[in-house]
Short mmCIF file of C-alpha atoms and ligand atoms in Angstrom, two decimals:
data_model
loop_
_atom_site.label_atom_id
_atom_site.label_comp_id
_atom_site.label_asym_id
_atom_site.label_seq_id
_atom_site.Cartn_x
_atom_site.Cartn_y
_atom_site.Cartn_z
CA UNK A 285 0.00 0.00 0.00
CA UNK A 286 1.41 3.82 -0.80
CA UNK A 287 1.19 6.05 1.99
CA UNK A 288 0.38 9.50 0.67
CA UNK A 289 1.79 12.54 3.09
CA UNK A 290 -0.05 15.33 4.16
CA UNK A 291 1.91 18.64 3.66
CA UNK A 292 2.95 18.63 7.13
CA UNK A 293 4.29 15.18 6.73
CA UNK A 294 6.32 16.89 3.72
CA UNK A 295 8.31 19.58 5.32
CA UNK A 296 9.11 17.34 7.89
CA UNK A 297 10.50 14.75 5.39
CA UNK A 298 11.94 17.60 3.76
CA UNK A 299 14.24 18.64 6.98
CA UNK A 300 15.23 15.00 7.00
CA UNK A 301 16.69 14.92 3.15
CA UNK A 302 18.23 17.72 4.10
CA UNK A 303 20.06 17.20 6.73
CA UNK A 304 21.50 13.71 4.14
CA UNK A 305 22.50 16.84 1.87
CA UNK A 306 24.14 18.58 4.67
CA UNK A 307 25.86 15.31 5.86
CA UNK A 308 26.87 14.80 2.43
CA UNK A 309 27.92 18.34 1.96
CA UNK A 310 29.95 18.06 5.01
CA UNK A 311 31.96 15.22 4.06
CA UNK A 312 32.75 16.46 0.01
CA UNK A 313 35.90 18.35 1.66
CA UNK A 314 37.04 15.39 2.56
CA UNK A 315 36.27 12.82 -0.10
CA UNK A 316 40.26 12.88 -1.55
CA UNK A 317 43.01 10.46 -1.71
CA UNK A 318 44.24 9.41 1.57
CA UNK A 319 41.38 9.49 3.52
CA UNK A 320 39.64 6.64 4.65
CA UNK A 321 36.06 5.68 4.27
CA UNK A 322 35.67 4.47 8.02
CA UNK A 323 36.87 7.97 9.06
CA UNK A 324 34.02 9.82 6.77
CA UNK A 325 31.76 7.20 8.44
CA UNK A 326 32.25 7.85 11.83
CA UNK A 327 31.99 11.87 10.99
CA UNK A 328 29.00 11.58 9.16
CA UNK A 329 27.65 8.99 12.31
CA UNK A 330 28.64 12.07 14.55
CA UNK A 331 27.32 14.82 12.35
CA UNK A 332 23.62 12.87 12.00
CA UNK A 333 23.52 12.25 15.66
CA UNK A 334 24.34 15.84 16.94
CA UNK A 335 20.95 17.25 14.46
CA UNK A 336 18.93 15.28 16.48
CA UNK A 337 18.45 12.30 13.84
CA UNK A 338 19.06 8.35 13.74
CA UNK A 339 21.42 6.83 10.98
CA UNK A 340 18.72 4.29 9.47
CA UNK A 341 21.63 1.99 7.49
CA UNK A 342 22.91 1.12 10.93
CA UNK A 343 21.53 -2.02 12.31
CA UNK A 344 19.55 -2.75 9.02
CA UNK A 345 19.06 -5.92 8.80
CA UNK A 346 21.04 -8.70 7.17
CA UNK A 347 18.66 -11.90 6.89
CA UNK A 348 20.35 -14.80 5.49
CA UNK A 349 23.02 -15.18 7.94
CA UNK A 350 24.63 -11.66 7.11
CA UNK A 351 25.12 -9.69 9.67
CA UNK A 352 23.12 -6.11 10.03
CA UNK A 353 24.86 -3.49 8.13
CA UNK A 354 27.39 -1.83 10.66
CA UNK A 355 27.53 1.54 9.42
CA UNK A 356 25.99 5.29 8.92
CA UNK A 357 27.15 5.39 5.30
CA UNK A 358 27.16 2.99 2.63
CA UNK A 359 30.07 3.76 0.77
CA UNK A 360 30.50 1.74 -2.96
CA UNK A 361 34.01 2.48 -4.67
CA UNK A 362 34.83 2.16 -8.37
CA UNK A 363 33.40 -1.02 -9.15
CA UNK A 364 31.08 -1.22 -6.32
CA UNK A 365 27.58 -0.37 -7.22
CA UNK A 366 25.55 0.09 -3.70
CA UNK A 367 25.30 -0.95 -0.13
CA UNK A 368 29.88 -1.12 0.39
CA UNK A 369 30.49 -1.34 3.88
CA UNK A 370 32.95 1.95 4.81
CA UNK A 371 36.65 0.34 5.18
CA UNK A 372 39.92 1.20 6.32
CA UNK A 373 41.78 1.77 2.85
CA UNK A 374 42.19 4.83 1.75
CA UNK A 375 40.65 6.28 -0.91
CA UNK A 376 43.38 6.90 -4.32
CA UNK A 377 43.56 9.10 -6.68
CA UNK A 378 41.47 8.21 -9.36
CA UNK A 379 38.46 6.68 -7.58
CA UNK A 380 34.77 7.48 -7.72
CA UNK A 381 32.53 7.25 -4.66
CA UNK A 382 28.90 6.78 -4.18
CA UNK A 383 28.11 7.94 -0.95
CA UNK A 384 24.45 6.76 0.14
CA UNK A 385 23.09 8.03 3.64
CA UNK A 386 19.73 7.32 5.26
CA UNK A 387 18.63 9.19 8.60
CA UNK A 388 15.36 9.42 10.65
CA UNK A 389 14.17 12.53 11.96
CA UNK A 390 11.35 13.03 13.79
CA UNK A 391 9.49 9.82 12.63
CA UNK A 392 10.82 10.52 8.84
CA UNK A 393 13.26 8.94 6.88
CA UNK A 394 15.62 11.31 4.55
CA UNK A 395 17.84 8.80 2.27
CA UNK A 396 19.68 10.15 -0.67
CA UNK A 397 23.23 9.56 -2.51
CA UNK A 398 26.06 11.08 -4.49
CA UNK A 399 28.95 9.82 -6.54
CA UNK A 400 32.42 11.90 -5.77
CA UNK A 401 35.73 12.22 -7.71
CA UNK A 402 38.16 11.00 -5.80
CA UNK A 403 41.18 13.84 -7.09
CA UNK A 404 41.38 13.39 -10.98
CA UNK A 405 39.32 11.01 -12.71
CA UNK A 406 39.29 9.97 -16.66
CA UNK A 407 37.18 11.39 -18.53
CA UNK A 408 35.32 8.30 -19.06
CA UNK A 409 34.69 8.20 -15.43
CA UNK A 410 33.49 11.54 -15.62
CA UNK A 411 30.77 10.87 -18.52
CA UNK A 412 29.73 7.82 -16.29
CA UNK A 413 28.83 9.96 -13.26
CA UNK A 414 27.54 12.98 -15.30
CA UNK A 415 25.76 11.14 -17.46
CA UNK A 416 23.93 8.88 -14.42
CA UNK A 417 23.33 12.19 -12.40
CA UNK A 418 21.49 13.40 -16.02
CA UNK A 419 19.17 10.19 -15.83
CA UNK A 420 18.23 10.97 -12.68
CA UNK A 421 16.62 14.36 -13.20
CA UNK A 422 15.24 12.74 -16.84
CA UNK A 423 13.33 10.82 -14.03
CA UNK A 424 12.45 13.39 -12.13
CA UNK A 425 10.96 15.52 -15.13
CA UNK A 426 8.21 12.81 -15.78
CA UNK A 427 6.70 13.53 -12.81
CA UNK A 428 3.62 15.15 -13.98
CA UNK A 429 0.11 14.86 -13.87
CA UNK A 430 -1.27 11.66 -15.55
CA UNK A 431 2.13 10.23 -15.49
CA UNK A 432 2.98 6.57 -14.17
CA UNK A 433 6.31 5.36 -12.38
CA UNK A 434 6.43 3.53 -15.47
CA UNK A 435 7.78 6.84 -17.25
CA UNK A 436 10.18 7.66 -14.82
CA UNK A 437 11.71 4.38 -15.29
CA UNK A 438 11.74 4.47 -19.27
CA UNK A 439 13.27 8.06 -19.18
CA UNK A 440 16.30 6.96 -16.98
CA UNK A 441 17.00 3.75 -18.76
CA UNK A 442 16.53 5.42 -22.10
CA UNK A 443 19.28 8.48 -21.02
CA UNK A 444 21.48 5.89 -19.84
CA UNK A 445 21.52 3.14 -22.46
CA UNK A 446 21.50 5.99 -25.24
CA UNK A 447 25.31 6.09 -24.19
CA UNK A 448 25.96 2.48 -23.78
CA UNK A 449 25.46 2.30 -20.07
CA UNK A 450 24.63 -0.81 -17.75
CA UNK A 451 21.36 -0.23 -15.84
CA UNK A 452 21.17 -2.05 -12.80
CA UNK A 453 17.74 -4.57 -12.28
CA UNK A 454 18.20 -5.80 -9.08
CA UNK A 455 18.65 -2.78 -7.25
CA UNK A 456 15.70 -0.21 -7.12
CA UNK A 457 14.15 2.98 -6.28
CA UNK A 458 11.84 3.11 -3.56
CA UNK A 459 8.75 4.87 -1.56
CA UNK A 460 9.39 6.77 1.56
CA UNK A 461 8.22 7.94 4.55
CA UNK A 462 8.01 6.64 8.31
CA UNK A 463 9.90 4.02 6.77
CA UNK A 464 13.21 3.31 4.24
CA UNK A 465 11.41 0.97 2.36
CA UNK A 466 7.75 1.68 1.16
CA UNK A 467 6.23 1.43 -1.97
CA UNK A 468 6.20 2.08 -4.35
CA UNK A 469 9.04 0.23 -6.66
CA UNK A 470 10.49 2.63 -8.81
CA UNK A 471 13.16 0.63 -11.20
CA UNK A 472 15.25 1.99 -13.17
CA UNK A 473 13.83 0.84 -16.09
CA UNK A 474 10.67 -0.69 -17.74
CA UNK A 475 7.79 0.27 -19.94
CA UNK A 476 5.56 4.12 -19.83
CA UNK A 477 2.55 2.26 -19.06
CA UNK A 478 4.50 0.38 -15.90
CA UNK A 479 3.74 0.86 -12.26
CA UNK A 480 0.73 3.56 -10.49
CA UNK A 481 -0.09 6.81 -11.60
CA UNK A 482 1.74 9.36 -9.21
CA UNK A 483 -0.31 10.99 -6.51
CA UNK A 484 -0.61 14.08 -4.97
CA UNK A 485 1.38 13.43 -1.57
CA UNK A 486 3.83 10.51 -2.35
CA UNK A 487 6.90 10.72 -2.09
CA UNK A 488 9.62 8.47 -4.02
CA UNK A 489 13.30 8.11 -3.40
CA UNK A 490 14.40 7.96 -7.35
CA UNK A 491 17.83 6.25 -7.16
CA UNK A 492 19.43 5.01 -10.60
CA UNK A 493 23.08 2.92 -10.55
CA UNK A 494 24.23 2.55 -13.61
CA UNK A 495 27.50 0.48 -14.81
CA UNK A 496 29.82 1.73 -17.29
CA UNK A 497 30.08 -1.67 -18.67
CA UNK A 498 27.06 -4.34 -18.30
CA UNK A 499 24.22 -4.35 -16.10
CA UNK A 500 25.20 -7.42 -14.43
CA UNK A 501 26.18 -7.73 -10.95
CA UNK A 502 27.60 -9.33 -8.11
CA UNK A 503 27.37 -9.98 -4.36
CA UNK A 504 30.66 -9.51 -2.34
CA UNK A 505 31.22 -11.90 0.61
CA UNK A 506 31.01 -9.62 3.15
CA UNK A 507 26.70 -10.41 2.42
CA UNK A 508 26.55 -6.60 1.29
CA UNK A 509 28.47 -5.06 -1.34
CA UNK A 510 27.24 -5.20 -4.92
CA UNK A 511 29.93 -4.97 -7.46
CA UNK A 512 29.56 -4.83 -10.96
CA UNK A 513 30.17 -8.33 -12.64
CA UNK A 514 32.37 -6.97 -14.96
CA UNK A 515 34.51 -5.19 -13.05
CA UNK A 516 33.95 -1.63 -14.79
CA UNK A 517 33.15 1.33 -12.44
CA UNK A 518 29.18 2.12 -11.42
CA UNK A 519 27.55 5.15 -10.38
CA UNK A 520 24.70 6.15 -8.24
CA UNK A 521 22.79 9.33 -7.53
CA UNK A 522 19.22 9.59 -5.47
CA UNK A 523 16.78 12.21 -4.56
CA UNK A 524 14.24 12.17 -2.44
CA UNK A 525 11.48 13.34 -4.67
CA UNK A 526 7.78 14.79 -3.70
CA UNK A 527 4.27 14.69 -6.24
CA UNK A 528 3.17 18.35 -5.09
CA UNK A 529 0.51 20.13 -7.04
CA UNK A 530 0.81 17.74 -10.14
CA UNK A 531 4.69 18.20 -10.17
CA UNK A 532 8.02 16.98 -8.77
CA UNK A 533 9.23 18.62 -5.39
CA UNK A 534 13.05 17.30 -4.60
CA UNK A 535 13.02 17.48 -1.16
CA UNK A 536 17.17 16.71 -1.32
CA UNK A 537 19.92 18.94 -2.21
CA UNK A 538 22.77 18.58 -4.33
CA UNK A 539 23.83 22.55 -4.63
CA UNK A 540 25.03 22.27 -1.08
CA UNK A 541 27.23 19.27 -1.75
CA UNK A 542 28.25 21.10 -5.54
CA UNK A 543 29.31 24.27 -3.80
CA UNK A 544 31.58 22.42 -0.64
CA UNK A 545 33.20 20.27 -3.59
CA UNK A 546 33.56 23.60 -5.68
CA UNK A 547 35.24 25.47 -2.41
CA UNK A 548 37.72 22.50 -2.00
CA UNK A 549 39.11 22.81 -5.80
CA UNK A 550 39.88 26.55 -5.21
MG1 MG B 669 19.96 5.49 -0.52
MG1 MG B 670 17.11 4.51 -1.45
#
């Protein structure tokens, strides 16, 4: 079942994405070669905790025998496409990062994600993340009156296969609210007439990953981190996305994190 949110239940979701943009923002300084992903993590643990909110990855559980996922920030390097567990190596010159973070606050979840360049990356690396942040706000523009999930799907597979991209199946976008996980599904691809019409009040966490190479993937040992089967780097960018008055209301914020990574190149 969808939850719709009242207006109220909006702004408060909205204070939650942003404080996963502010987190985010906080850390861009930092994202460079040397540093360590466990370090970011415990900042970013820190950082969430102080504005009065709950890190939601923590403690997720594992089923299966894996154990619950240990940290604030999932953290997927180069080849990995979601859900890495932050480590001690640090990050090189060269990398990308996805940085995913979910929080609660008051009652609401905020989850939403942004691939860094780690120092200088190839160009080819560069079209991969620029090119998956483009599908991502394709997406986004189909949320109009009349429209289905199914065309926010199409538009973000269409953007990203156009230049010979892997789009993930597996993984997905997702509804939001009181909890991480609602509906409803919002893949990264399918068919216009896929999936419910969009209503005023839901709100969607649009998330595409999308390989450089083929879609396929693979499960690390560790029980969380995808990597792509391949081997070729992945990217991944999500907003936390509103149906307002027949139209799309990102509740995230990527100028925040654009401007702290802008500030660190000067
Ligand atoms: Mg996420
Ligand atoms: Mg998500």
């Amino acid at each position: 079942m969808i939850f719709l949110k009242t207006r109220e239940e909006i702004e408060i979701m909205r204070a939650a994405a942003q404080l996963v943009s502010k987190t985010l923002a906080m850390l861009a300084p930092m994202v460079k070669p040397g540093v360590t992903p466990i370090h970011l993590d415990k900042l970013a643990e820190e950082f969430v905790r102080d504005h009065g909110a709950i890190p939601v990855f923590k403690g997720y559980k594992g089923g299966r025998g894996v154990p619950d996922f240990p940290a604030t920030l999932c953290f997927s390097i180069n080849e990995a496409v979601v859900h890495g567990i932050p480590g001690n190596i640090p990050l090189k010159n060269g990398d990308i990062a996805s940085i995913d973070c979910g929080v609660k606050l008051n009652g609401y979840v905020g989850d939403h994600a942004y691939t860094f360049a780690v120092g200088e990356i190839s160009p080819a690396t560069q079209k991969l993340i620029d090119v998956t942040k483009e599908s991502l706000y394709k997406g986004i523009e189909q949320m109009i009156t009349g429209n289905r999930i199914g065309d926010i799907s199409h538009a973000i597979q269409q953007h990203a296969e156009k230049h010979g991209y892997g789009v993930v199946r597996e993984l997905i976008g997702h509804g939001l609210g009181k909890n991480l996980h609602e509906e409803p599904e919002v893949p990264n691809y399918g068919k216009k007439t896929d999936g419910p019409k969009l209503k005023e009040g839901m709100v969607i966490a649009i998330e595409p990953m999308i390989n450089m190479g083929r879609k396929e993937i693979k499960h690390l040992k560790d029980g969380w981190t995808i990597i792509t089967a391949d081997g070729l780097p992945s990217a991944h960018f999500e907003h936390d996305v509103a149906f307002i008055d027949g139209k799309a209301d990102i509740l995230s914020n990527y100028q925040i994190i654009e401007e702290a990574i802008q500030l660190t190149k000067h």
